[in-house]
């Protein structure tokens, strides 16, 4: 008899069995029945059918000020202990630079002031964590498309990798998105939250907002963005810290 083990089957087995060995942090998802259904639905979407371009380009819902009912709940890394990060934070991030490298015509090294003088976008959106909670918050930042245009993406540049300052477990957090999301009008590199400077707990000095995907795609403490043709050669090869631990690469909502 041949037993075919699909990832869904494994997830379900882990859930029924009361949890696999490595569950921690966001991994708690598989033990929560409601969140598990959501996880499986997301998986259906990626495995069965790639979303149409029209759907990928649609805007996420934006909310009104009155719908902001609580602070953005800090999750994952909330106070990086990495020495380089601590040194920059102690200095108000005056020495922090965003590097833009990889398949670009003009590699960049941008200060916060430089990013703040670029055209800004403010949006009130809902953040959905894979763990099953949501928060509505107001984000201000520079569209990622503007930064990419400043650098000039070369032919073959298909993905944007975000390199983060924080170590979670033993590895630096990282994430990746494709060019459809990178150039989506609501995809911003945010330096402001609810009309204040982005606090450390939510990713200071700069964090990603990718409003059509789950929270884990939205890298905090971004140090560098790298344009690549494929993320397969990077780290675990799955395109992100949590993806390397089994999460879906495309976490569309
Ligand atoms: N660098 C980094 N980015 C991260 C994380 C993290 O631990 N480190 N956690 C992710 C997860 S799971 C979520 S839900 C959101 C939380 O963002 P918040 O703290 O602003 O709510 O950040 C995401 N980006
Ligand atoms: Mo999350």
GROMACS .gro file of C-alpha atoms and ligand atoms in nm:
model
  278
    1UNK     CA    1   0.000   0.000   0.000
    2UNK     CA    2   0.125   0.345  -0.086
    3UNK     CA    3   0.064   0.626   0.156
    4UNK     CA    4   0.077   0.971   0.005
    5UNK     CA    5   0.148   1.238   0.261
    6UNK     CA    6   0.041   1.582   0.150
    7UNK     CA    7   0.133   1.890   0.348
    8UNK     CA    8  -0.235   1.942   0.431
    9UNK     CA    9  -0.254   1.590   0.556
   10UNK     CA   10   0.049   1.648   0.773
   11UNK     CA   11  -0.093   1.971   0.911
   12UNK     CA   12  -0.418   1.798   0.993
   13UNK     CA   13  -0.236   1.503   1.147
   14UNK     CA   14  -0.027   1.740   1.358
   15UNK     CA   15  -0.342   1.921   1.470
   16UNK     CA   16  -0.527   1.603   1.559
   17UNK     CA   17  -0.222   1.464   1.730
   18UNK     CA   18  -0.213   1.770   1.954
   19UNK     CA   19   0.077   1.946   1.787
   20UNK     CA   20   0.400   1.860   1.612
   21UNK     CA   21   0.735   1.886   1.783
   22UNK     CA   22   0.847   2.224   1.655
   23UNK     CA   23   0.541   2.434   1.732
   24UNK     CA   24   0.618   2.778   1.869
   25UNK     CA   25   0.522   3.137   1.807
   26UNK     CA   26   0.306   3.169   1.500
   27UNK     CA   27   0.314   2.789   1.466
   28UNK     CA   28   0.036   2.778   1.724
   29UNK     CA   29  -0.190   2.821   1.422
   30UNK     CA   30  -0.217   2.449   1.364
   31UNK     CA   31  -0.361   2.395   1.712
   32UNK     CA   32  -0.637   2.651   1.669
   33UNK     CA   33  -0.929   2.501   1.470
   34UNK     CA   34  -1.055   2.832   1.331
   35UNK     CA   35  -0.713   2.950   1.226
   36UNK     CA   36  -0.640   2.609   1.081
   37UNK     CA   37  -0.939   2.634   0.849
   38UNK     CA   38  -0.807   2.968   0.734
   39UNK     CA   39  -0.460   2.825   0.679
   40UNK     CA   40  -0.601   2.544   0.467
   41UNK     CA   41  -0.811   2.784   0.265
   42UNK     CA   42  -0.501   2.993   0.190
   43UNK     CA   43  -0.325   2.678   0.084
   44UNK     CA   44  -0.611   2.586  -0.150
   45UNK     CA   45  -0.572   2.921  -0.316
   46UNK     CA   46  -0.202   2.884  -0.381
   47UNK     CA   47  -0.202   2.518  -0.471
   48UNK     CA   48  -0.514   2.498  -0.686
   49UNK     CA   49  -0.518   2.821  -0.879
   50UNK     CA   50  -0.288   3.118  -0.903
   51UNK     CA   51  -0.496   3.426  -0.844
   52UNK     CA   52  -0.576   3.634  -1.147
   53UNK     CA   53  -0.373   3.948  -1.206
   54UNK     CA   54  -0.689   4.156  -1.159
   55UNK     CA   55  -0.744   4.008  -0.815
   56UNK     CA   56  -0.379   4.048  -0.717
   57UNK     CA   57  -0.395   4.418  -0.809
   58UNK     CA   58  -0.718   4.491  -0.620
   59UNK     CA   59  -0.691   4.725  -0.321
   60UNK     CA   60  -0.728   4.605   0.036
   61UNK     CA   61  -1.013   4.770   0.225
   62UNK     CA   62  -0.923   5.098   0.391
   63UNK     CA   63  -1.093   5.211   0.713
   64UNK     CA   64  -1.183   5.539   0.883
   65UNK     CA   65  -1.007   5.693   1.184
   66UNK     CA   66  -1.298   5.594   1.410
   67UNK     CA   67  -1.235   5.229   1.333
   68UNK     CA   68  -0.893   5.241   1.499
   69UNK     CA   69  -0.996   5.100   1.835
   70UNK     CA   70  -0.667   4.986   1.988
   71UNK     CA   71  -0.292   5.019   1.939
   72UNK     CA   72  -0.129   4.791   1.682
   73UNK     CA   73  -0.055   4.475   1.880
   74UNK     CA   74   0.320   4.407   1.873
   75UNK     CA   75   0.397   4.051   1.767
   76UNK     CA   76   0.697   3.835   1.684
   77UNK     CA   77   1.016   4.028   1.759
   78UNK     CA   78   0.920   4.333   1.961
   79UNK     CA   79   1.256   4.449   2.098
   80UNK     CA   80   1.553   4.317   1.896
   81UNK     CA   81   1.863   4.255   2.108
   82UNK     CA   82   2.100   4.241   1.812
   83UNK     CA   83   2.392   4.470   1.907
   84UNK     CA   84   2.405   4.655   1.572
   85UNK     CA   85   2.035   4.730   1.600
   86UNK     CA   86   2.063   4.845   1.962
   87UNK     CA   87   2.345   5.082   1.870
   88UNK     CA   88   2.140   5.237   1.590
   89UNK     CA   89   1.829   5.260   1.807
   90UNK     CA   90   2.025   5.434   2.085
   91UNK     CA   91   2.119   5.698   1.830
   92UNK     CA   92   1.762   5.753   1.707
   93UNK     CA   93   1.846   5.561   1.387
   94UNK     CA   94   2.054   5.854   1.257
   95UNK     CA   95   2.311   5.604   1.124
   96UNK     CA   96   2.055   5.358   0.989
   97UNK     CA   97   2.050   5.320   0.611
   98UNK     CA   98   1.822   5.119   0.385
   99UNK     CA   99   2.033   4.938   0.129
  100UNK     CA  100   1.881   4.858  -0.209
  101UNK     CA  101   2.089   4.600  -0.390
  102UNK     CA  102   2.074   4.304  -0.626
  103UNK     CA  103   1.931   4.329  -0.977
  104UNK     CA  104   1.917   4.710  -0.984
  105UNK     CA  105   2.082   4.971  -1.207
  106UNK     CA  106   2.161   5.211  -0.921
  107UNK     CA  107   2.217   5.049  -0.579
  108UNK     CA  108   2.095   5.280  -0.301
  109UNK     CA  109   2.177   5.359   0.057
  110UNK     CA  110   1.890   5.570   0.188
  111UNK     CA  111   1.863   5.751   0.522
  112UNK     CA  112   1.533   5.793   0.703
  113UNK     CA  113   1.530   6.162   0.611
  114UNK     CA  114   1.574   6.074   0.245
  115UNK     CA  115   1.285   5.826   0.262
  116UNK     CA  116   1.068   6.082   0.443
  117UNK     CA  117   1.121   6.339   0.166
  118UNK     CA  118   0.998   6.097  -0.099
  119UNK     CA  119   0.624   6.097  -0.185
  120UNK     CA  120   0.434   5.945   0.108
  121UNK     CA  121   0.120   5.739   0.136
  122UNK     CA  122  -0.103   5.701   0.443
  123UNK     CA  123  -0.355   5.419   0.474
  124UNK     CA  124  -0.577   5.278   0.748
  125UNK     CA  125  -0.584   4.904   0.705
  126UNK     CA  126  -0.643   4.581   0.893
  127UNK     CA  127  -0.352   4.360   0.990
  128UNK     CA  128  -0.440   3.991   1.006
  129UNK     CA  129  -0.199   3.762   1.189
  130UNK     CA  130  -0.196   3.393   1.106
  131UNK     CA  131  -0.256   3.333   1.479
  132UNK     CA  132  -0.610   3.461   1.433
  133UNK     CA  133  -0.611   3.820   1.561
  134UNK     CA  134  -0.651   4.147   1.371
  135UNK     CA  135  -0.578   4.516   1.431
  136UNK     CA  136  -0.679   4.826   1.238
  137UNK     CA  137  -0.407   5.091   1.223
  138UNK     CA  138  -0.293   5.391   1.024
  139UNK     CA  139   0.036   5.346   0.839
  140UNK     CA  140   0.248   5.611   0.669
  141UNK     CA  141   0.543   5.544   0.445
  142UNK     CA  142   0.697   5.554   0.103
  143UNK     CA  143   0.557   5.330  -0.170
  144UNK     CA  144   0.800   5.046  -0.236
  145UNK     CA  145   0.746   5.108  -0.611
  146UNK     CA  146   0.902   5.456  -0.572
  147UNK     CA  147   1.213   5.311  -0.406
  148UNK     CA  148   1.240   5.043  -0.674
  149UNK     CA  149   1.211   5.306  -0.947
  150UNK     CA  150   1.483   5.513  -0.780
  151UNK     CA  151   1.709   5.208  -0.802
  152UNK     CA  152   1.587   5.089  -1.144
  153UNK     CA  153   1.498   4.720  -1.146
  154UNK     CA  154   1.698   4.526  -1.404
  155UNK     CA  155   1.551   4.267  -1.638
  156UNK     CA  156   1.503   3.940  -1.452
  157UNK     CA  157   1.433   4.110  -1.118
  158UNK     CA  158   1.124   3.914  -1.011
  159UNK     CA  159   1.126   3.921  -0.629
  160UNK     CA  160   1.208   4.163  -0.352
  161UNK     CA  161   1.384   4.018  -0.046
  162UNK     CA  162   1.359   4.208   0.282
  163UNK     CA  163   1.653   4.162   0.519
  164UNK     CA  164   1.574   4.240   0.882
  165UNK     CA  165   1.784   4.343   1.182
  166UNK     CA  166   1.626   4.106   1.435
  167UNK     CA  167   1.717   3.751   1.521
  168UNK     CA  168   1.423   3.523   1.594
  169UNK     CA  169   1.531   3.194   1.744
  170UNK     CA  170   1.878   3.173   1.587
  171UNK     CA  171   1.825   3.335   1.250
  172UNK     CA  172   1.767   3.680   1.112
  173UNK     CA  173   1.410   3.738   1.001
  174UNK     CA  174   1.365   3.781   0.626
  175UNK     CA  175   1.079   3.784   0.379
  176UNK     CA  176   1.006   3.812   0.008
  177UNK     CA  177   0.729   3.922  -0.225
  178UNK     CA  178   0.689   3.922  -0.602
  179UNK     CA  179   0.678   4.231  -0.824
  180UNK     CA  180   0.297   4.237  -0.837
  181UNK     CA  181   0.289   4.292  -0.460
  182UNK     CA  182   0.604   4.506  -0.462
  183UNK     CA  183   0.441   4.749  -0.706
  184UNK     CA  184   0.093   4.731  -0.551
  185UNK     CA  185  -0.012   5.089  -0.459
  186UNK     CA  186  -0.070   4.995  -0.092
  187UNK     CA  187   0.269   4.828  -0.050
  188UNK     CA  188   0.467   5.079   0.150
  189UNK     CA  189   0.782   5.096   0.359
  190UNK     CA  190   0.625   5.245   0.670
  191UNK     CA  191   0.799   5.480   0.914
  192UNK     CA  192   0.480   5.610   1.077
  193UNK     CA  193   0.207   5.441   1.281
  194UNK     CA  194  -0.112   5.611   1.398
  195UNK     CA  195   0.038   5.958   1.335
  196UNK     CA  196   0.350   5.886   1.543
  197UNK     CA  197   0.700   5.771   1.455
  198UNK     CA  198   0.695   5.392   1.412
  199UNK     CA  199   0.787   5.248   1.755
  200UNK     CA  200   1.047   4.976   1.806
  201UNK     CA  201   0.781   4.722   1.904
  202UNK     CA  202   0.622   4.754   1.559
  203UNK     CA  203   0.944   4.752   1.355
  204UNK     CA  204   1.128   5.087   1.380
  205UNK     CA  205   1.269   5.251   1.189
  206UNK     CA  206   1.108   5.092   0.881
  207UNK     CA  207   0.868   4.804   0.820
  208UNK     CA  208   0.684   4.664   0.523
  209UNK     CA  209   0.309   4.681   0.470
  210UNK     CA  210   0.178   4.430   0.213
  211UNK     CA  211  -0.192   4.474   0.270
  212UNK     CA  212  -0.319   4.179   0.066
  213UNK     CA  213  -0.124   3.925   0.270
  214UNK     CA  214  -0.097   3.798   0.628
  215UNK     CA  215   0.112   3.967   0.895
  216UNK     CA  216   0.417   3.745   0.873
  217UNK     CA  217   0.488   3.876   0.521
  218UNK     CA  218   0.527   4.230   0.661
  219UNK     CA  219   0.892   4.241   0.758
  220UNK     CA  220   0.978   4.473   1.049
  221UNK     CA  221   1.324   4.624   1.123
  222UNK     CA  222   1.409   4.630   0.752
  223UNK     CA  223   1.777   4.694   0.683
  224UNK     CA  224   1.803   4.601   0.321
  225UNK     CA  225   1.599   4.517   0.018
  226UNK     CA  226   1.745   4.301  -0.252
  227UNK     CA  227   1.601   4.241  -0.597
  228UNK     CA  228   1.652   3.883  -0.714
  229UNK     CA  229   1.545   3.649  -0.991
  230UNK     CA  230   1.469   3.363  -0.753
  231UNK     CA  231   1.463   3.314  -0.377
  232UNK     CA  232   1.548   2.944  -0.402
  233UNK     CA  233   1.923   3.000  -0.331
  234UNK     CA  234   1.851   3.214  -0.022
  235UNK     CA  235   1.862   3.058   0.325
  236UNK     CA  236   1.608   2.772   0.347
  237UNK     CA  237   1.496   2.845  -0.008
  238UNK     CA  238   1.128   2.903   0.072
  239UNK     CA  239   1.135   3.282   0.066
  240UNK     CA  240   1.100   3.375   0.432
  241UNK     CA  241   1.179   3.298   0.794
  242UNK     CA  242   0.841   3.133   0.857
  243UNK     CA  243   0.818   2.988   0.506
  244UNK     CA  244   1.141   2.798   0.577
  245UNK     CA  245   0.948   2.652   0.874
  246UNK     CA  246   0.645   2.544   0.670
  247UNK     CA  247   0.429   2.849   0.613
  248UNK     CA  248   0.292   2.932   0.272
  249UNK     CA  249   0.498   3.173   0.066
  250UNK     CA  250   0.184   3.336  -0.076
  251UNK     CA  251  -0.035   3.424   0.224
  252UNK     CA  252  -0.308   3.609   0.038
  253UNK     CA  253  -0.613   3.743   0.221
  254LIG     N1  254   1.155   4.137   1.140
  254LIG     C1  255   1.040   4.079   1.178
  254LIG     N2  256   0.929   4.105   1.108
  254LIG     C2  257   0.812   4.050   1.145
  254LIG     C3  258   0.801   3.960   1.254
  254LIG     C4  259   0.921   3.934   1.327
  254LIG     O1  260   0.923   3.859   1.426
  254LIG     N3  261   1.039   3.996   1.286
  254LIG     N4  262   0.680   3.902   1.286
  254LIG     C5  263   0.576   3.902   1.181
  254LIG     C6  264   0.442   3.870   1.229
  254LIG     S1  265   0.405   3.705   1.255
  254LIG     C7  266   0.345   3.965   1.243
  254LIG     S2  267   0.186   3.928   1.284
  254LIG     C8  268   0.379   4.108   1.227
  254LIG     C9  269   0.350   4.184   1.355
  254LIG     O2  270   0.361   4.322   1.334
  254LIG     P1  271   0.331   4.416   1.456
  254LIG     O3  272   0.428   4.383   1.565
  254LIG     O4  273   0.345   4.557   1.407
  254LIG     O5  274   0.187   4.387   1.498
  254LIG     O6  275   0.515   4.131   1.194
  254LIG    C10  276   0.571   4.035   1.109
  254LIG     N5  277   0.702   4.081   1.071
  255LIG    MO1  278   0.173   3.701   1.261
   0.00000   0.00000   0.00000
